Short mmCIF file of C-alpha atoms and ligand atoms in Angstrom, two decimals:
data_model
loop_
_atom_site.label_atom_id
_atom_site.label_comp_id
_atom_site.label_asym_id
_atom_site.label_seq_id
_atom_site.Cartn_x
_atom_site.Cartn_y
_atom_site.Cartn_z
CA MET A 1 -21.90 -30.89 -5.31
CA GLU A 2 -25.01 -31.42 -7.20
CA GLU A 3 -26.11 -28.01 -8.63
CA ASN A 4 -29.87 -28.84 -7.03
CA THR A 5 -28.01 -29.17 -3.60
CA VAL A 6 -26.35 -26.03 -3.84
CA CYS A 7 -29.19 -24.14 -5.21
CA ILE A 8 -31.22 -25.34 -1.70
CA GLU A 9 -28.77 -24.48 0.41
CA VAL A 10 -28.10 -21.06 -0.81
CA ARG A 11 -31.90 -20.09 -1.03
CA THR A 12 -32.42 -21.31 2.38
CA TRP A 13 -29.42 -19.57 4.35
CA LEU A 14 -31.22 -16.82 2.25
CA GLN A 15 -33.90 -16.85 3.54
CA GLU A 16 -33.10 -17.13 6.57
CA ASN A 17 -30.26 -14.73 6.42
CA TRP A 18 -31.06 -11.86 3.84
CA HIS A 19 -32.73 -8.70 5.63
CA ALA A 20 -33.00 -5.37 3.04
CA ASP A 21 -32.51 -3.35 6.52
CA ARG A 22 -28.79 -4.30 7.78
CA SER A 23 -25.84 -1.69 7.17
CA LEU A 24 -24.18 -3.30 4.57
CA LEU A 25 -21.15 -3.86 5.64
CA ASP A 26 -22.76 -6.17 8.06
CA TRP A 27 -24.16 -8.16 5.21
CA ARG A 28 -20.57 -8.36 3.86
CA ASN A 29 -19.17 -10.04 7.15
CA LEU A 30 -21.58 -12.07 7.10
CA LEU A 31 -21.25 -13.50 3.59
CA VAL A 32 -17.57 -13.53 4.27
CA GLU A 33 -18.64 -15.94 7.02
CA SER A 34 -20.90 -18.31 5.02
CA GLY A 35 -18.70 -18.85 2.39
CA TRP A 36 -21.81 -17.58 -0.46
CA GLY A 37 -20.28 -14.57 -1.26
CA VAL A 38 -16.90 -16.58 -2.86
CA PRO A 39 -18.10 -19.65 -3.36
CA CYS A 40 -15.47 -20.92 -5.22
CA TRP A 41 -12.52 -19.75 -3.35
CA PRO A 42 -11.35 -22.00 -1.26
CA GLN A 43 -13.24 -22.65 2.23
CA GLU A 44 -10.31 -21.29 4.81
CA TRP A 45 -10.80 -18.14 2.71
CA TYR A 46 -13.84 -17.43 2.94
CA GLY A 47 -15.11 -19.47 0.36
CA ARG A 48 -16.51 -22.59 0.15
CA GLY A 49 -14.64 -24.74 -2.50
CA LEU A 50 -16.85 -25.36 -4.77
CA PRO A 51 -16.23 -25.69 -8.59
CA ALA A 52 -16.05 -22.33 -10.93
CA ASP A 53 -19.19 -23.43 -12.46
CA MET A 54 -21.32 -23.02 -9.31
CA GLU A 55 -20.73 -19.45 -9.52
CA ALA A 56 -23.47 -18.92 -11.76
CA VAL A 57 -25.84 -21.00 -9.88
CA VAL A 58 -25.08 -19.47 -6.80
CA ASN A 59 -25.22 -15.78 -8.37
CA SER A 60 -29.01 -16.67 -9.37
CA GLU A 61 -30.15 -17.81 -5.90
CA PHE A 62 -28.24 -14.47 -5.05
CA ALA A 63 -30.83 -12.42 -7.73
CA ALA A 64 -33.73 -14.27 -7.46
CA ALA A 65 -33.55 -13.25 -4.12
CA GLY A 66 -32.95 -9.36 -4.52
CA ALA A 67 -29.45 -10.10 -2.51
CA LEU A 68 -26.53 -8.29 -2.41
CA GLY A 69 -23.16 -9.76 -3.04
CA VAL A 70 -19.36 -8.90 -1.46
CA ALA A 71 -17.97 -6.35 -3.43
CA ARG A 72 -16.70 -5.75 -6.65
CA ALA A 73 -16.04 -2.06 -7.78
CA GLY A 74 -12.39 -1.13 -9.14
CA ILE A 75 -10.06 -3.64 -9.56
CA ARG A 76 -9.93 -5.68 -5.85
CA MET A 77 -11.03 -8.64 -8.04
CA LEU A 78 -7.91 -8.36 -10.01
CA ALA A 79 -6.19 -7.82 -6.54
CA ALA A 80 -8.14 -11.66 -4.70
CA ALA A 81 -6.75 -13.48 -7.59
CA THR A 82 -3.78 -12.18 -7.09
CA LEU A 83 -2.96 -12.54 -3.85
CA LEU A 84 -4.82 -16.23 -3.75
CA GLU A 85 -2.21 -17.47 -6.55
CA HIS A 86 0.91 -15.47 -4.69
CA GLY A 87 0.22 -14.30 -1.87
CA ASN A 88 1.77 -15.73 1.73
CA GLU A 89 -0.53 -16.28 4.85
CA THR A 90 0.22 -12.43 6.06
CA HIS A 91 -1.27 -11.49 2.71
CA LYS A 92 -4.15 -13.33 3.06
CA LYS A 93 -5.38 -12.53 6.16
CA LYS A 94 -4.46 -9.06 5.91
CA PHE A 95 -6.47 -7.82 2.96
CA LEU A 96 -9.19 -10.56 1.36
CA ARG A 97 -10.92 -10.30 3.87
CA ARG A 98 -11.78 -6.85 3.64
CA ILE A 99 -11.23 -6.64 -0.16
CA LEU A 100 -14.76 -8.81 -0.41
CA THR A 101 -16.34 -6.46 2.83
CA GLY A 102 -15.23 -3.53 0.60
CA GLU A 103 -13.55 -1.85 3.27
CA ASP A 104 -10.81 -1.03 1.03
CA ASN A 105 -9.86 -0.40 -2.63
CA TRP A 106 -7.65 -1.02 -5.34
CA CYS A 107 -5.19 0.27 -7.78
CA GLN A 108 -2.86 -1.28 -10.19
CA LEU A 109 0.19 0.38 -10.05
CA PHE A 110 1.59 -0.85 -13.71
CA SER A 111 2.05 1.82 -16.59
CA GLU A 112 5.04 3.99 -16.89
CA PRO A 113 6.02 6.83 -18.44
CA GLY A 114 7.73 4.76 -20.66
CA SER A 115 6.48 1.86 -20.79
CA GLY A 116 2.86 0.66 -21.24
CA SER A 117 3.57 -1.84 -23.53
CA ASP A 118 6.58 -2.82 -22.67
CA LEU A 119 5.30 -3.44 -19.20
CA ALA A 120 8.35 -5.27 -17.74
CA GLY A 121 10.56 -2.25 -18.61
CA ALA A 122 9.17 -0.58 -16.06
CA THR A 123 12.03 2.35 -14.33
CA THR A 124 10.01 2.58 -10.90
CA ARG A 125 12.98 1.52 -7.88
CA ALA A 126 12.29 -0.24 -4.82
CA GLU A 127 15.82 -0.13 -2.70
CA LEU A 128 16.22 -1.86 0.55
CA LYS A 129 17.33 0.16 3.03
CA ASP A 130 17.09 -0.30 6.33
CA ARG A 131 15.18 -2.92 6.48
CA GLN A 132 12.63 -0.97 4.28
CA TRP A 133 11.14 -0.75 0.89
CA ILE A 134 12.02 3.19 -0.50
CA ILE A 135 10.10 3.34 -3.65
CA ASN A 136 10.83 6.25 -6.15
CA GLY A 137 10.08 6.06 -9.99
CA GLN A 138 6.32 7.52 -11.72
CA LYS A 139 3.21 5.17 -13.04
CA LEU A 140 0.61 6.82 -15.06
CA TRP A 141 -2.67 6.05 -16.45
CA THR A 142 -3.36 4.47 -12.81
CA THR A 143 -7.19 4.12 -12.61
CA SER A 144 -8.74 4.55 -9.08
CA ALA A 145 -5.81 5.70 -7.68
CA HIS A 146 -7.34 8.56 -6.53
CA HIS A 147 -10.12 6.11 -3.47
CA ALA A 148 -7.64 3.19 -3.22
CA GLU A 149 -5.79 2.51 -0.10
CA TYR A 150 -3.59 0.31 -1.78
CA GLY A 151 -1.65 -0.68 -5.45
CA LEU A 152 -0.44 -3.49 -6.37
CA LEU A 153 3.41 -2.32 -7.76
CA LEU A 154 5.54 -3.66 -10.07
CA ALA A 155 9.46 -1.64 -9.62
CA ARG A 156 12.63 -2.51 -10.08
CA THR A 157 14.29 -4.28 -7.34
CA ASP A 158 18.18 -5.57 -10.24
CA TRP A 159 19.24 -3.17 -12.78
CA ASP A 160 21.68 -6.18 -13.31
CA LEU A 161 19.70 -8.52 -14.33
CA PRO A 162 17.38 -9.26 -17.46
CA LYS A 163 14.52 -6.51 -17.16
CA HIS A 164 12.00 -9.22 -16.52
CA GLN A 165 14.06 -10.98 -14.24
CA GLY A 166 14.93 -7.90 -11.77
CA LEU A 167 11.06 -6.69 -11.41
CA SER A 168 9.06 -7.39 -8.18
CA TYR A 169 5.86 -7.49 -7.20
CA PHE A 170 4.39 -4.87 -4.44
CA VAL A 171 1.96 -4.07 -1.93
CA LEU A 172 2.19 -0.63 -1.68
CA ASP A 173 0.14 1.76 1.16
CA MET A 174 -1.30 4.40 -1.06
CA ARG A 175 -2.33 6.45 2.00
CA GLN A 176 1.78 7.83 2.79
CA PRO A 177 3.23 11.64 3.07
CA GLY A 178 5.19 9.46 -0.04
CA VAL A 179 2.42 9.17 -2.36
CA GLU A 180 1.10 11.91 -4.56
CA VAL A 181 -2.02 11.12 -6.89
CA GLN A 182 -2.24 13.81 -9.75
CA ALA A 183 -5.85 13.31 -11.63
CA LEU A 184 -5.81 12.81 -15.26
CA ARG A 185 -8.77 14.04 -17.04
CA GLN A 186 -8.94 12.17 -20.97
CA MET A 187 -11.13 13.06 -23.57
CA ASN A 188 -14.10 11.96 -23.09
CA GLY A 189 -14.63 14.19 -19.62
CA HIS A 190 -13.99 11.49 -17.21
CA ALA A 191 -10.91 11.60 -14.63
CA SER A 192 -10.55 8.14 -13.92
CA PHE A 193 -6.70 7.78 -14.60
CA ASN A 194 -3.89 9.37 -12.35
CA GLN A 195 -0.22 9.89 -12.93
CA VAL A 196 1.28 8.80 -9.18
CA PHE A 197 4.77 9.76 -8.14
CA PHE A 198 6.76 7.72 -5.53
CA ASP A 199 9.00 9.81 -3.66
CA ASP A 200 10.69 7.80 -1.08
CA ALA A 201 7.58 6.14 -0.10
CA THR A 202 7.63 3.13 2.17
CA ILE A 203 7.07 -0.81 1.87
CA ALA A 204 7.17 -2.98 4.57
CA PRO A 205 9.92 -6.58 3.49
CA GLU A 206 6.47 -8.79 4.06
CA TYR A 207 4.47 -6.51 1.93
CA GLN A 208 6.78 -8.74 -0.87
CA VAL A 209 4.08 -10.97 -3.68
CA GLY A 210 6.22 -13.29 -5.00
CA ALA A 211 9.89 -14.26 -4.38
CA LEU A 212 12.47 -11.01 -5.08
CA GLY A 213 12.56 -10.96 -8.80
CA GLU A 214 9.81 -12.94 -10.08
CA GLY A 215 7.55 -9.82 -10.29
CA TRP A 216 7.36 -10.28 -13.76
CA LYS A 217 4.78 -14.29 -13.41
CA VAL A 218 3.45 -12.61 -10.33
CA ALA A 219 2.10 -9.65 -12.95
CA MET A 220 0.82 -11.87 -15.37
CA THR A 221 -0.84 -13.11 -13.30
CA THR A 222 -2.93 -10.24 -12.43
CA LEU A 223 -3.22 -9.35 -16.59
CA ALA A 224 -4.36 -13.02 -17.13
CA HIS A 225 -7.09 -11.96 -15.29
CA GLU A 226 -7.69 -8.75 -15.91
CA ARG A 227 -7.79 -10.09 -19.74
CA ARG A 228 -10.64 -12.67 -18.52
CA SER A 229 -12.47 -10.36 -17.15
CA ALA A 230 -12.61 -7.64 -20.43
CA ASP A 231 -15.63 -9.38 -21.37
CA GLY A 232 -17.71 -8.06 -18.75
CA PHE A 233 -17.34 -4.64 -18.74
CA ARG A 234 -20.61 -3.85 -20.63
CA ASN A 235 -21.82 -4.24 -16.55
CA TRP A 236 -19.24 -2.09 -15.32
CA GLY A 237 -20.24 1.07 -13.31
CA LYS A 238 -24.35 -0.48 -13.08
CA ALA A 239 -26.38 0.38 -9.94
CA GLY A 240 -28.93 -1.83 -8.88
CA SER A 241 -32.48 -0.39 -8.49
CA GLY A 242 -33.67 -2.32 -4.96
CA GLN A 243 -35.78 -0.09 -2.13
CA GLY A 244 -34.14 -0.36 1.40
CA ALA A 245 -31.21 1.46 3.30
CA ILE A 246 -29.30 -1.85 2.42
CA TYR A 247 -29.66 -0.77 -1.33
CA ASP A 248 -29.43 3.19 -1.15
CA GLU A 249 -26.01 2.56 1.03
CA ASP A 250 -24.68 0.15 -1.99
CA ARG A 251 -25.95 3.16 -4.60
CA ALA A 252 -24.38 5.60 -1.89
CA GLU A 253 -20.73 3.39 -3.11
CA ASN A 254 -21.18 2.42 -6.45
CA ALA A 255 -21.81 6.41 -7.12
CA VAL A 256 -18.38 7.46 -5.55
CA LEU A 257 -15.52 3.67 -6.23
CA ASN A 258 -17.62 2.87 -9.82
CA GLU A 259 -17.33 6.96 -11.07
CA PRO A 260 -13.96 6.00 -13.04
CA TYR A 261 -15.78 3.42 -14.23
CA LYS A 262 -19.88 5.23 -15.94
CA TRP A 263 -18.76 5.24 -19.17
CA TYR A 264 -16.96 1.03 -19.50
CA PRO A 265 -19.95 -0.21 -21.36
CA GLN A 266 -19.57 3.42 -23.52
CA ARG A 267 -16.34 2.26 -23.85
CA ALA A 268 -17.26 -1.74 -25.15
CA GLY A 269 -19.59 0.02 -28.52
CA ARG A 270 -22.97 -0.56 -26.83
CA VAL A 271 -24.18 -2.83 -28.87
CA ASP A 272 -27.42 -3.67 -27.32
CA LEU A 273 -28.68 -0.34 -28.46
CA VAL A 274 -28.18 -0.67 -32.03
CA LEU A 275 -31.16 -2.48 -32.59
CA GLN A 276 -33.24 -0.56 -31.07
CA ARG A 277 -31.21 2.73 -32.25
CA ALA A 278 -31.59 1.81 -35.90
CA HIS A 279 -35.86 1.70 -34.80
CA GLU A 280 -35.80 5.06 -33.47
CA SER A 281 -34.63 6.19 -36.18
CA GLY A 282 -36.48 4.58 -38.85
CA LEU A 283 -32.78 3.35 -41.28
CA ILE A 284 -33.93 -0.47 -39.87
CA SER A 285 -35.04 -1.31 -43.84
CA ASP A 286 -32.07 0.44 -45.02
CA ALA A 287 -30.33 -2.19 -47.47
CA ARG A 288 -26.75 -1.14 -45.83
CA ILE A 289 -27.30 -0.82 -42.62
CA ARG A 290 -29.51 -3.81 -42.15
CA GLN A 291 -25.68 -5.54 -43.26
CA GLU A 292 -23.93 -3.58 -41.17
CA LEU A 293 -25.94 -4.49 -38.70
CA ALA A 294 -26.76 -8.30 -39.20
CA SER A 295 -21.87 -8.87 -39.46
CA LEU A 296 -22.29 -6.67 -35.72
CA LEU A 297 -24.17 -8.32 -33.71
CA ILE A 298 -22.85 -11.87 -35.22
CA LEU A 299 -19.45 -11.27 -34.61
CA SER A 300 -20.69 -10.01 -30.88
CA GLU A 301 -22.78 -13.50 -30.30
CA THR A 302 -19.56 -15.15 -31.75
CA ALA A 303 -17.51 -13.08 -29.04
CA ASN A 304 -20.01 -14.15 -26.50
CA TRP A 305 -19.85 -17.84 -27.47
CA THR A 306 -15.49 -17.90 -26.82
CA ALA A 307 -16.21 -15.99 -23.29
CA GLN A 308 -18.60 -18.96 -22.98
CA ARG A 309 -16.02 -21.51 -24.20
CA ALA A 310 -13.20 -19.74 -22.54
CA ARG A 311 -14.98 -19.86 -19.04
CA ALA A 312 -16.71 -23.61 -19.34
CA ALA A 313 -12.61 -24.61 -20.07
CA GLN A 314 -11.93 -22.35 -16.39
CA GLN A 315 -14.50 -24.22 -14.96
CA LEU A 316 -12.76 -27.67 -15.81
CA GLY A 317 -9.59 -26.07 -14.78
CA ARG A 318 -7.97 -26.51 -17.66
CA PRO A 319 -5.09 -23.76 -18.14
CA GLN A 320 -5.64 -20.58 -19.52
CA GLY A 321 -5.51 -20.59 -23.26
CA PRO A 322 -5.11 -18.24 -26.72
CA GLU A 323 -9.18 -17.13 -25.41
CA GLY A 324 -8.14 -14.34 -23.63
CA SER A 325 -6.28 -11.99 -26.10
CA LEU A 326 -8.54 -13.59 -28.92
CA GLY A 327 -11.27 -12.49 -26.79
CA LYS A 328 -10.07 -8.69 -26.13
CA LEU A 329 -9.20 -8.92 -29.65
CA ALA A 330 -12.68 -9.68 -30.99
CA GLY A 331 -13.84 -6.82 -27.90
CA SER A 332 -11.87 -4.45 -29.72
CA HIS A 333 -13.44 -4.95 -33.59
CA ILE A 334 -17.27 -5.12 -31.81
CA ALA A 335 -16.90 -1.75 -30.33
CA ARG A 336 -15.06 0.09 -33.33
CA ALA A 337 -17.48 -2.04 -35.69
CA ALA A 338 -20.73 -0.69 -32.72
CA ALA A 339 -19.36 2.73 -33.23
CA ARG A 340 -19.47 3.18 -36.80
CA VAL A 341 -23.14 1.56 -36.29
CA HIS A 342 -23.82 4.17 -33.84
CA THR A 343 -22.25 6.65 -36.50
CA SER A 344 -24.12 5.47 -39.31
CA LEU A 345 -27.79 5.67 -37.70
CA SER A 346 -27.32 9.23 -35.82
CA GLY A 347 -25.55 11.01 -38.34
CA ALA A 348 -23.85 13.42 -37.68
CA GLU A 349 -25.80 14.46 -34.23
CA VAL A 350 -23.63 11.95 -32.71
CA MET A 351 -21.25 14.69 -31.91
CA LEU A 352 -23.37 16.35 -29.85
CA LYS A 353 -23.17 15.39 -25.90
CA GLY A 354 -25.31 17.43 -23.35
CA GLU A 355 -29.16 18.65 -23.50
CA GLY A 356 -30.94 17.95 -26.24
CA SER A 357 -28.32 15.07 -27.83
CA THR A 358 -29.06 11.69 -29.26
CA MET A 359 -29.47 9.60 -25.46
CA GLU A 360 -28.49 12.79 -23.81
CA GLY A 361 -24.74 12.42 -24.95
CA VAL A 362 -24.77 8.28 -24.29
CA ILE A 363 -23.60 7.86 -28.44
CA ALA A 364 -21.71 11.06 -28.39
CA GLU A 365 -19.69 9.46 -25.08
CA ILE A 366 -19.48 6.23 -27.08
CA LEU A 367 -17.59 7.04 -29.77
CA LEU A 368 -14.81 9.36 -27.74
CA SER A 369 -14.59 6.54 -25.30
CA VAL A 370 -14.24 3.22 -27.95
CA PRO A 371 -10.12 3.88 -28.40
CA ALA A 372 -9.61 3.18 -24.92
CA THR A 373 -10.90 -0.31 -25.23
CA SER A 374 -7.84 -1.08 -27.98
CA ILE A 375 -5.49 0.50 -25.54
CA ALA A 376 -6.55 -0.15 -21.54
CA GLY A 377 -4.77 -4.04 -20.16
CA GLY A 378 -2.86 -4.64 -23.74
CA THR A 379 -3.08 -3.46 -27.12
CA ASP A 380 -4.90 -4.99 -30.15
CA GLU A 381 -0.79 -4.66 -31.36
CA ILE A 382 -0.01 -6.47 -28.45
CA GLN A 383 -2.19 -9.23 -28.47
CA ARG A 384 -1.40 -9.81 -31.91
CA ASN A 385 1.72 -10.16 -30.66
CA ILE A 386 1.13 -12.43 -27.36
CA ILE A 387 -1.14 -14.74 -30.24
CA ALA A 388 1.30 -14.97 -33.33
CA GLU A 389 3.78 -15.64 -30.32
CA ARG A 390 2.18 -18.19 -28.62
CA VAL A 391 0.06 -19.23 -30.21
CA LEU A 392 0.49 -19.70 -33.71
CA GLY A 393 4.36 -20.05 -32.83
CA MET A 394 5.22 -17.82 -35.27
CA PRO A 395 8.81 -16.23 -35.67
CA LYS A 396 9.84 -13.72 -32.49
CA GLU A 397 10.26 -10.09 -32.50
CA PRO A 398 13.75 -9.45 -33.01
CA ARG A 399 15.11 -8.06 -29.46
CA PHE A 400 17.24 -5.37 -28.47
CA ASP A 401 17.02 -5.68 -25.02
CA THR A 402 18.66 -8.99 -23.38
CA GLY A 403 21.40 -8.03 -21.39
CA PRO A 404 21.55 -6.48 -17.83
CA PHE A 405 18.81 -3.72 -17.65
CA ARG A 406 21.25 -1.09 -16.53
CA ASP A 407 22.68 -1.03 -20.31
CA VAL A 408 19.15 -1.34 -21.93
CA PRO A 409 19.17 1.30 -24.35
CA ARG A 410 15.82 4.27 -23.55
CA SER A 411 14.30 7.02 -24.52
CA LEU A 412 13.95 8.66 -21.37
CA PRO A 413 15.84 9.47 -18.49
CA ARG A 414 17.82 6.36 -17.02
CA ASN A 415 17.48 6.03 -13.01
CA SER A 416 19.87 4.73 -12.07
C1 LIG B 501 -9.60 2.88 -19.64
C2 LIG B 501 -7.60 2.22 -19.49
C3 LIG B 501 -7.46 1.78 -18.32
C4 LIG B 501 -6.40 1.38 -17.71
N1 LIG B 501 -5.70 1.79 -16.46
C5 LIG B 501 -4.67 1.30 -16.04
C6 LIG B 501 -4.33 1.26 -14.87
O1 LIG B 501 -5.02 1.12 -13.88
N2 LIG B 501 -3.34 0.88 -14.13
C7 LIG B 501 -2.03 0.49 -15.23
O2 LIG B 501 -1.46 0.29 -14.51
N3 LIG B 501 -2.08 0.79 -16.53
C8 LIG B 501 -3.72 0.92 -16.83
N4 LIG B 501 -3.62 1.28 -17.95
C9 LIG B 501 -2.61 2.26 -18.84
C10 LIG B 501 -2.62 0.69 -20.18
O3 LIG B 501 -2.28 -0.38 -19.47
C11 LIG B 501 -1.09 1.12 -21.06
O4 LIG B 501 -1.54 2.49 -21.62
C12 LIG B 501 -1.53 -0.26 -22.02
O5 LIG B 501 -0.46 -0.54 -22.06
C13 LIG B 501 -0.34 0.12 -23.50
O6 LIG B 501 0.65 1.39 -22.73
P1 LIG B 501 0.56 3.06 -23.54
O7 LIG B 501 0.20 3.48 -23.55
O8 LIG B 501 2.12 3.12 -22.87
O9 LIG B 501 1.10 2.84 -24.79
P2 LIG B 501 2.68 2.54 -25.87
O10 LIG B 501 3.53 1.10 -25.42
O11 LIG B 501 3.60 3.59 -25.48
O12 LIG B 501 2.43 1.65 -27.31
C14 LIG B 501 1.88 3.06 -28.13
C15 LIG B 501 1.78 2.24 -29.32
O13 LIG B 501 2.74 1.67 -29.53
C16 LIG B 501 2.41 0.17 -30.25
N5 LIG B 501 3.59 -0.63 -29.63
C17 LIG B 501 3.94 -0.71 -28.68
N6 LIG B 501 5.18 -1.79 -28.51
C18 LIG B 501 5.07 -2.49 -29.84
C19 LIG B 501 5.19 -4.15 -30.64
N7 LIG B 501 6.26 -4.26 -29.86
N8 LIG B 501 4.50 -4.26 -31.63
C20 LIG B 501 3.25 -3.77 -32.28
N9 LIG B 501 3.38 -2.22 -31.55
C21 LIG B 501 3.26 -2.51 -29.92
C22 LIG B 501 1.06 0.02 -29.39
O14 LIG B 501 0.44 -0.73 -29.49
C23 LIG B 501 0.12 1.58 -29.72
O15 LIG B 501 -0.37 1.52 -30.47
C24 LIG B 501 -5.02 2.02 -18.83
C25 LIG B 501 -5.22 2.17 -20.31
C26 LIG B 501 -6.50 1.95 -20.19
C27 LIG B 501 -6.41 3.07 -21.46
#
């Protein structure tokens, strides 16, 4: 479909249907019915089957009309992308619509105390007993688990196969007695993460996603989408400013669900603030600062182009290239470079939070949040390993974990 035709269609639909006095849920249900909420999803699953490049076109019509979109807070879109690719009819029917309407929230139950980078070393176990999966073990760093109705769970179903082959992927109901969520507070003062304990939690067999033992493949889909979306963190947690009941409802929802992500723009280094800060501090004419500023802005702009190239390739239906790992690594460099520039611009004041501090503590929060960028979604070292092995074709790391997982040396107590 031509861009112009899409513009006219969506604009006409918005003129007829968008009213700021509707309830948020009514509006999102209408959006889901219309296919305009996720226009590039398949027609049978609430979309219009449009090519990926039309998403930006539709979004700009929504922005021009001041209309709100489907729910996007948290990791719901990672859940949706994974279920669209690997889920069966039951999963899609039960979960996709409520993801878009905002009725269910999700979390990603991957990392464990002994397996973050080494995700395939997960030891949370799933055992089939009396036609139920019984889950025991622990996950860690689970963002938003305290808000989640469902979790994307990677668990070990076979200890005698090599580690990547003994994993399966499930949707776990977080609101059940066998699941305990405990909040963790990080050094920037926010409490985005949790540790999650499973004590005979249960999953019905129909909520296994993908084939038994193919959990790794499904998890790779979730992670590929996570890395691809990493360049969008600058805008996470920001609320709209429209006037009317539906916007108030949206802001109220945002205040709760986006609370764990409020610091995500700071985590990305706030490159958008450096010029303003350089002017305010009077250091804009300092030769050394100008060099630092120029190199940061160049780095940031080239990373934007790489992200655009990746989106263009995706829109042309090309398989995911190295851009996900390159973009993620570039994001870490940029965040660290931005934190250095902010420190040069503000001096010792960067250490102060609270009343009277530089930009009400935003600069201090940048310094305390930037380290997360090189850890979340796969550390810098892991991205370098991926680029070295899969893109540059360099020799693989020596492996000592190729036999049955039961026999692989592990530092933590064995679960089996
Ligand atoms: C903001 C944020 C949000 C997160 N949200 C979630 C979430 O919602 N769900 C979830 O499951 N997890 C989440 N995580 C956890 C994240 O995925 C892990 O922290 C990450 O994968 C690293 O694992 P780890 O912390 O166990 O570190 P480790 O794996 O113990 O790594 C420690 C150090 O060793 C290095 N290292 C490890 N292996 C290698 C290797 N083979 N080669 C070279 N160096 C290596 C690492 O790079 C790192 O520097 C989140 C983390 C952050 C910071």
